[in-house]
XYZ file of C-alpha atoms in Angstrom:
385
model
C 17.040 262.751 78.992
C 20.900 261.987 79.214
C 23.073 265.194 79.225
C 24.941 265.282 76.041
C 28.216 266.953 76.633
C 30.257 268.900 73.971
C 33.631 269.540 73.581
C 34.797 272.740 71.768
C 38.682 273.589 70.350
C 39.453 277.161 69.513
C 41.289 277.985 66.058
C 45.445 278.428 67.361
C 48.161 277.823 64.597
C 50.948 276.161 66.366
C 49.309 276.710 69.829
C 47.262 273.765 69.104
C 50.448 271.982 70.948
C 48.996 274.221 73.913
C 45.099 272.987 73.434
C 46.371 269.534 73.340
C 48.067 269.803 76.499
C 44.580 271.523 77.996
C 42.322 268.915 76.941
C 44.531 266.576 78.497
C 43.917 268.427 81.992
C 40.420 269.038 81.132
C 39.999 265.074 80.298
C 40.813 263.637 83.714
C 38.071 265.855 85.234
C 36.226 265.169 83.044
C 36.073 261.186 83.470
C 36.709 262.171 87.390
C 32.681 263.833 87.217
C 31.779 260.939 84.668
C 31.297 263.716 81.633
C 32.793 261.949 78.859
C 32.194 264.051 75.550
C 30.025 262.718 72.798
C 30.337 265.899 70.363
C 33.527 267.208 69.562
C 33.640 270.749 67.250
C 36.814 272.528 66.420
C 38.054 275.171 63.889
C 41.445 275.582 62.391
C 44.283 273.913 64.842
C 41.172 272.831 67.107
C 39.496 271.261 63.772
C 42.846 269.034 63.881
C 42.819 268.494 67.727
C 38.844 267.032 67.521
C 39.636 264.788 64.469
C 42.831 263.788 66.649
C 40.504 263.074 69.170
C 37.708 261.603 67.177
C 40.240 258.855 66.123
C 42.103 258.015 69.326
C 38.580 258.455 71.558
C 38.683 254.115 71.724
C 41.710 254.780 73.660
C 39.754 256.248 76.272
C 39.589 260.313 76.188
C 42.573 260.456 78.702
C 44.778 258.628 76.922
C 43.930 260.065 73.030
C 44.218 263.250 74.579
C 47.922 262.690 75.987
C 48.579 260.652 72.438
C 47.658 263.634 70.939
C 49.435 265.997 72.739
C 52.473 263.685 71.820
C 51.746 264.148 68.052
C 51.793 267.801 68.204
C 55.654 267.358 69.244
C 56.593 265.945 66.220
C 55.097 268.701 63.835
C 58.225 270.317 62.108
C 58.238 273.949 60.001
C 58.315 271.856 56.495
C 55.332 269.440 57.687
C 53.465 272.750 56.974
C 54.841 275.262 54.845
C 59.134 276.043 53.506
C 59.330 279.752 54.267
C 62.252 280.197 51.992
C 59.690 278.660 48.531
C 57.130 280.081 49.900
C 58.605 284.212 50.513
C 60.801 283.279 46.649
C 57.972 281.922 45.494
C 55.306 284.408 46.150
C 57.345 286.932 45.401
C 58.171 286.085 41.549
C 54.189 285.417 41.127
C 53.931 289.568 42.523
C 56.123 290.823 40.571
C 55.074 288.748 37.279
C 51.530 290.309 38.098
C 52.928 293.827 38.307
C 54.513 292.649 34.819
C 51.270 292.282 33.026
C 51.902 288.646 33.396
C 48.493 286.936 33.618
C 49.569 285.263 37.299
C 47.488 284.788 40.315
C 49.210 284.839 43.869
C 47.058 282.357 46.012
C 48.787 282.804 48.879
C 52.025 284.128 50.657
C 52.957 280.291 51.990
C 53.367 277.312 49.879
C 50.802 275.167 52.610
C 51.006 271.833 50.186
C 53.415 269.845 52.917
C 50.571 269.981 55.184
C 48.268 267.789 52.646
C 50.994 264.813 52.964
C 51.493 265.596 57.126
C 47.813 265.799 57.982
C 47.052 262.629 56.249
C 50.190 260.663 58.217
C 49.404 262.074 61.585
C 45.622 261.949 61.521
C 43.884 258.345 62.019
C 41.494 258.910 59.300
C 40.522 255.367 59.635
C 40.041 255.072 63.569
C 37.644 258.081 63.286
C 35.838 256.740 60.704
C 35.138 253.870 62.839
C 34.627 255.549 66.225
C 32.063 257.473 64.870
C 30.369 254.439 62.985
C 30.279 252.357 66.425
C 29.257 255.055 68.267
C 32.368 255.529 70.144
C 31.866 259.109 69.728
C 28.552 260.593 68.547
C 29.985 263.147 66.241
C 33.081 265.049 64.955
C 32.868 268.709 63.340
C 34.948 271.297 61.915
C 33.771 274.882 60.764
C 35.185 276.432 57.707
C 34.334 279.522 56.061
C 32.866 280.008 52.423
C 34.316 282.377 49.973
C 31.183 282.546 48.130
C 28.210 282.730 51.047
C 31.032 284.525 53.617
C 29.142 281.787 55.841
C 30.643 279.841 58.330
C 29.916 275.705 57.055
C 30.155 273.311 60.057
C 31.287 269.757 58.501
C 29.597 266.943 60.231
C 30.937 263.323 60.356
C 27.905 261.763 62.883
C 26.862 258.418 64.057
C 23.114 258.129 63.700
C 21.940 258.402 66.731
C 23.173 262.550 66.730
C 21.025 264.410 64.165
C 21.992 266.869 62.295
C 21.375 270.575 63.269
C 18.768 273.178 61.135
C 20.594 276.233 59.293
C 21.366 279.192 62.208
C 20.073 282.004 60.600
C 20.838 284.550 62.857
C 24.455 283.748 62.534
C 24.673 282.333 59.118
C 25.566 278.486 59.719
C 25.253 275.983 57.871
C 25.296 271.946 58.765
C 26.546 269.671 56.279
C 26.409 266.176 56.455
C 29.747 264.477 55.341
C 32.729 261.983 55.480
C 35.585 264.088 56.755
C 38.534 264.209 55.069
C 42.185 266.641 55.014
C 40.085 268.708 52.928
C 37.844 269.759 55.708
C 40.746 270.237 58.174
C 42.759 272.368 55.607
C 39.979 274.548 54.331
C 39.137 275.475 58.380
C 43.230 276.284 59.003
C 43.554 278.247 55.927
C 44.313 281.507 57.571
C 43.158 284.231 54.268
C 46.355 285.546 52.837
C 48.897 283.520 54.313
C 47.060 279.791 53.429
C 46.011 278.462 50.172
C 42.200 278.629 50.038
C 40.868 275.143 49.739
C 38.308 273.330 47.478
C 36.541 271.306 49.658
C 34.278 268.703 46.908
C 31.532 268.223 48.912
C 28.358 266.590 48.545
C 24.742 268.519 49.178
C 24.976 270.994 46.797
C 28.276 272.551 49.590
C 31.407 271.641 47.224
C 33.379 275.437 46.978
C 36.313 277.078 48.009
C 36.410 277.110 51.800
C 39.315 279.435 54.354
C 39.549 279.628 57.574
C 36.721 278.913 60.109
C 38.021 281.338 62.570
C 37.233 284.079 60.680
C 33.640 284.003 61.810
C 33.806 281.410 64.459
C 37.254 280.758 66.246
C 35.254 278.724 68.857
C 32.883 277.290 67.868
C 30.535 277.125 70.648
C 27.387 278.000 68.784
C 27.680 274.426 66.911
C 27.931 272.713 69.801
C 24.810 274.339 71.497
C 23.049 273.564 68.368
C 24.088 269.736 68.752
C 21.905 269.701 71.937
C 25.008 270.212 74.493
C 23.974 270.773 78.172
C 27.894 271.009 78.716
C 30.791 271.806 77.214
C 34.065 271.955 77.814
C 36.245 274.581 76.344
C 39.903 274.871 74.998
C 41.452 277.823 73.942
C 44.679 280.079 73.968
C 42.968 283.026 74.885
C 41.536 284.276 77.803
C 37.656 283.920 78.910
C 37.508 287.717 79.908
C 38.927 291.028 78.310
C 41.620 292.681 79.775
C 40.257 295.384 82.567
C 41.747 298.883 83.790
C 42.953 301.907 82.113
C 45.612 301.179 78.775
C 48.741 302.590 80.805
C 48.325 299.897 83.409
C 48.475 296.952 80.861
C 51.196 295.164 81.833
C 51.941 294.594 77.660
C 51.135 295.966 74.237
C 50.935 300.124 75.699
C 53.826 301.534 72.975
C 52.608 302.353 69.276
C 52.168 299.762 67.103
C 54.221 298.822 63.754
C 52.122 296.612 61.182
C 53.668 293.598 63.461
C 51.771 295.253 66.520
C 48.755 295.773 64.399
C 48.625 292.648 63.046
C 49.131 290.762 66.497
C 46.408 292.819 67.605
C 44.117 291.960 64.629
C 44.984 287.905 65.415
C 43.879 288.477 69.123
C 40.795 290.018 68.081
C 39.273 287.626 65.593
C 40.594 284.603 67.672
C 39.487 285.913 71.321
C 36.451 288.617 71.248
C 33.949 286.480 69.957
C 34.286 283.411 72.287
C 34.192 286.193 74.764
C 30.867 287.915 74.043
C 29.506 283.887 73.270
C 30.459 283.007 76.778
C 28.957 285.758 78.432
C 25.603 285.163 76.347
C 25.697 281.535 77.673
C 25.994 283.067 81.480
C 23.509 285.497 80.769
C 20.979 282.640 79.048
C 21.626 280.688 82.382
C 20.747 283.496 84.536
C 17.176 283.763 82.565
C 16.904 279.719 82.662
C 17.280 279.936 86.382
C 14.512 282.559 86.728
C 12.623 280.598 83.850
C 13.393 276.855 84.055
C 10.436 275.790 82.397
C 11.577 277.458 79.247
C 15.111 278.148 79.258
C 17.635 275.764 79.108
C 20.874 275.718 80.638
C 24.196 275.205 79.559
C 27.310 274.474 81.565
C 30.317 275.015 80.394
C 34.421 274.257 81.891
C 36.933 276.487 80.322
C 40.613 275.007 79.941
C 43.121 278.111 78.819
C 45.096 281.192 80.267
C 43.409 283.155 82.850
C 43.711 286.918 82.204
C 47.017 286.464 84.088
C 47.940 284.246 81.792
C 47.354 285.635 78.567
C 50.612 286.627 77.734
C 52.554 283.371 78.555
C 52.561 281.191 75.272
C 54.084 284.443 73.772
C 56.901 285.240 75.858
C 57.286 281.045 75.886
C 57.581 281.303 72.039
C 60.137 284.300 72.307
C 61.902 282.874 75.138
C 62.547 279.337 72.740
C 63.660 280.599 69.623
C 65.957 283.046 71.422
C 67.566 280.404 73.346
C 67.872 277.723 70.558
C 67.670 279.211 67.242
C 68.524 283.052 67.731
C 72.162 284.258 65.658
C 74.219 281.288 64.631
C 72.161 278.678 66.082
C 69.856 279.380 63.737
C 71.557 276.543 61.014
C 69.856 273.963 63.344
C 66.823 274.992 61.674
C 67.333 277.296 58.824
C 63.710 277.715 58.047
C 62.367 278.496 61.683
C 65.602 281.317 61.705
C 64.512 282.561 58.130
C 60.457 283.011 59.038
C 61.111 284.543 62.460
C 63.682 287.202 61.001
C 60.196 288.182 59.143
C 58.654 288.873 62.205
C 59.796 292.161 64.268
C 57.709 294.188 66.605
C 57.988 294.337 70.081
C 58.608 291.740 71.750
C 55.215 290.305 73.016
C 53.898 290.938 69.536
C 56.535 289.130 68.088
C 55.854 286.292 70.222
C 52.212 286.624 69.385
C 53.107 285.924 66.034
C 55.728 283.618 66.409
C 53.668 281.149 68.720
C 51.192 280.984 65.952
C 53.800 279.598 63.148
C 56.273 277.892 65.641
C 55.807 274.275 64.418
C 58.904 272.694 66.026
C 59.207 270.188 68.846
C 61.016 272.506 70.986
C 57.806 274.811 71.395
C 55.184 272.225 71.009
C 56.707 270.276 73.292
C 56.767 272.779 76.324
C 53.305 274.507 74.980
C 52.001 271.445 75.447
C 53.430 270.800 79.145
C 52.187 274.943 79.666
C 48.404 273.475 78.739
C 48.862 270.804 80.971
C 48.896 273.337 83.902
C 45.648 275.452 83.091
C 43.364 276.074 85.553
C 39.767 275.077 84.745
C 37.422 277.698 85.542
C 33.666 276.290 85.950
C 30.711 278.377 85.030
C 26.948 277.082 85.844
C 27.924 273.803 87.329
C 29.056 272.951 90.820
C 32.807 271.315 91.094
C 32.515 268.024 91.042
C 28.880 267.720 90.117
């Protein structure tokens, strides 16, 4: 049997400039050891980077992947969300509800620019296509539902990929459909600070959907489940947890404000479950290689920061908006100025945060040219092979 290889796009905000970059990298080895990808699964930014993908893949995954990585760079703040509406706006509908006033807040950002920006950017028609001709086998996206608390993997596939059975022991769910910007917005809608989405769905699956990193920011499990024998990975996080005793972390060792905690929170959901997934894939290869009649194993190629790393898009992020919007250069880009003066902290957490809302050409543009420069780290496949 062929090996069917998957490739998998972490959840990342704004650092989806960053993955694009990556996958770029991890493309030319990718042809170079004749892997091309025939599943592609993301969540959140990634769920936008795959669809990217899906549509450009007749360009040849080299060159979608660079065309993509060019798209990122012309993402503005107000192609997402207007910080100024969105703090004003959110902040009448509080105080109308502490007035009795029979208002519901849906969010703390007014997300609807995105609808119009996904729709422009995306080539909804190209994927459609691909997929049809077989260009690509299938695209996915994971989302999260507000009524099962299930993670929902939407599945645009070409016949000749079938459709996975429900994972019980993790609670997902494949549904077949024709994607749309409702599947991409419902897996970026970060809870709280995104408008949940109503995705209107066929199969019995039309509800409100958030984001699908809040159960699966990498979505490797889908891909596994899609028959992959390897994948490649992209991410903004490192594969590995940082080692050694807390005074001799080179970042994050003061006490925490709510901007600390809440950078922390963001690292956690995004990074410690791709993590312990990885390591379960190693340690399933380890019993396949002792087993090979019954175990199966599963190759992977990770394309992010190495532990080393891990704290460069941040600092990046900081290091940009102090240069070209900090004080009165700010009026470039009144919006960018207004959100970041919401964000204080120290200042890796502040870049934490920043990096993830940072939608201007002046960081996608380098964070995509920092992706470019990963090192891919192999795991249960020789170089080359």
């Amino acid at each position: 049997m062929a090996e069917r290889i998957g490739l998998v796009v972490a959840g990342a905000g704004a650092r989806g400039a960053f993955e694009a970059g990556a996958m770029a990298t991890l493309a030319k080895r990718m042809v170079a050891d004749n892997t091309r990808p025939s599943i592609l699964v993301g969540t959140s930014a990634g769920a936008l980077n795959v669809v990217g993908l899906g549509g450009l893949f007749d360009l040849g995954v080299v060159r979608a992947s660079d065309e993509l990585a060019r798209r990122w760079g012309l993402f503005r703040l107000d192609d997402v969300f207007e910080p100024v509406n969105s703090v004003v706006g959110s902040g009448l509908r509080y105080l109308a509800q502490i007035a009795g006033i029979p208002v519901r807040l849906p969010s703390l950002l007014d997300t609807d620019p995105l609808r119009d920006t996904l729709r422009r950017m995306l080539p909804w028609d190209r994927l459609h296509e691909n997929i049809a001709a077989g260009t690509i086998g299938a695209v996915a996206v994971t989302a999260t539902s507000v009524a099962t608390r299930g993670t929902v993997v939407f599945v645009e596939r070409n016949s000749s990929v079938d459709l996975p059975l429900y994972d019980a022991s993790r609670n997902i769910t494949y549904v077949d459909t024709m994607l749309t910007v409702d599947h991409v917005l419902a897996s970026a809608a970060v809870p709280a600070l995104f408008r949940p989405v109503h995705v209107p769905d066929s199969h019995g699956w039309s509800g409100w959907y958030v984001d699908g990193g809040l159960l699966l920011n990498t979505p490797l499990k889908p891909a596994i489940d899609f028959g992959a024998d390897l994948l490649g990975v992209v991410a903004t996080h490192p594969p590995t947890w940082p080692t050694g005793f807390p005074s001799e972390q080179p970042t994050h060792t003061g006490k925490p404000d709510v901007f600390g905690a809440a950078a922390l929170s963001m690292r956690a959901m995004l990074a410690d479950r791709m993590i312990e997934d990885l390591r379960a894939i190693e340690r399933r290869n380890e019993y396949a290689r002792v087993c090979p009649e019954t175990g199966r194993q599963i190759s992977f190629v990770f394309a992010g920061p190495s532990l080393d790393q891990a704290g460069e898009i941040a600092a990046l992020a900081d290091r940009i908006f102090n240069e070209q919007f900090a004080c009165l250069r700010g009026t470039q880009n009144p919006s960018l100025w207004a959100l970041a003066r919401l964000i204080g902290g120290e200042a890796a957490d502040r870049g934490d945060l920043l990096s993830f809302l940072f939608f201007d050409p002046a960081f996608t543009e380098a964070a995509a040219e920092l992706g470019r420069a990963v090192e891919l780290v192999e795991s249960g496949r020789e170089a080359g092979s």
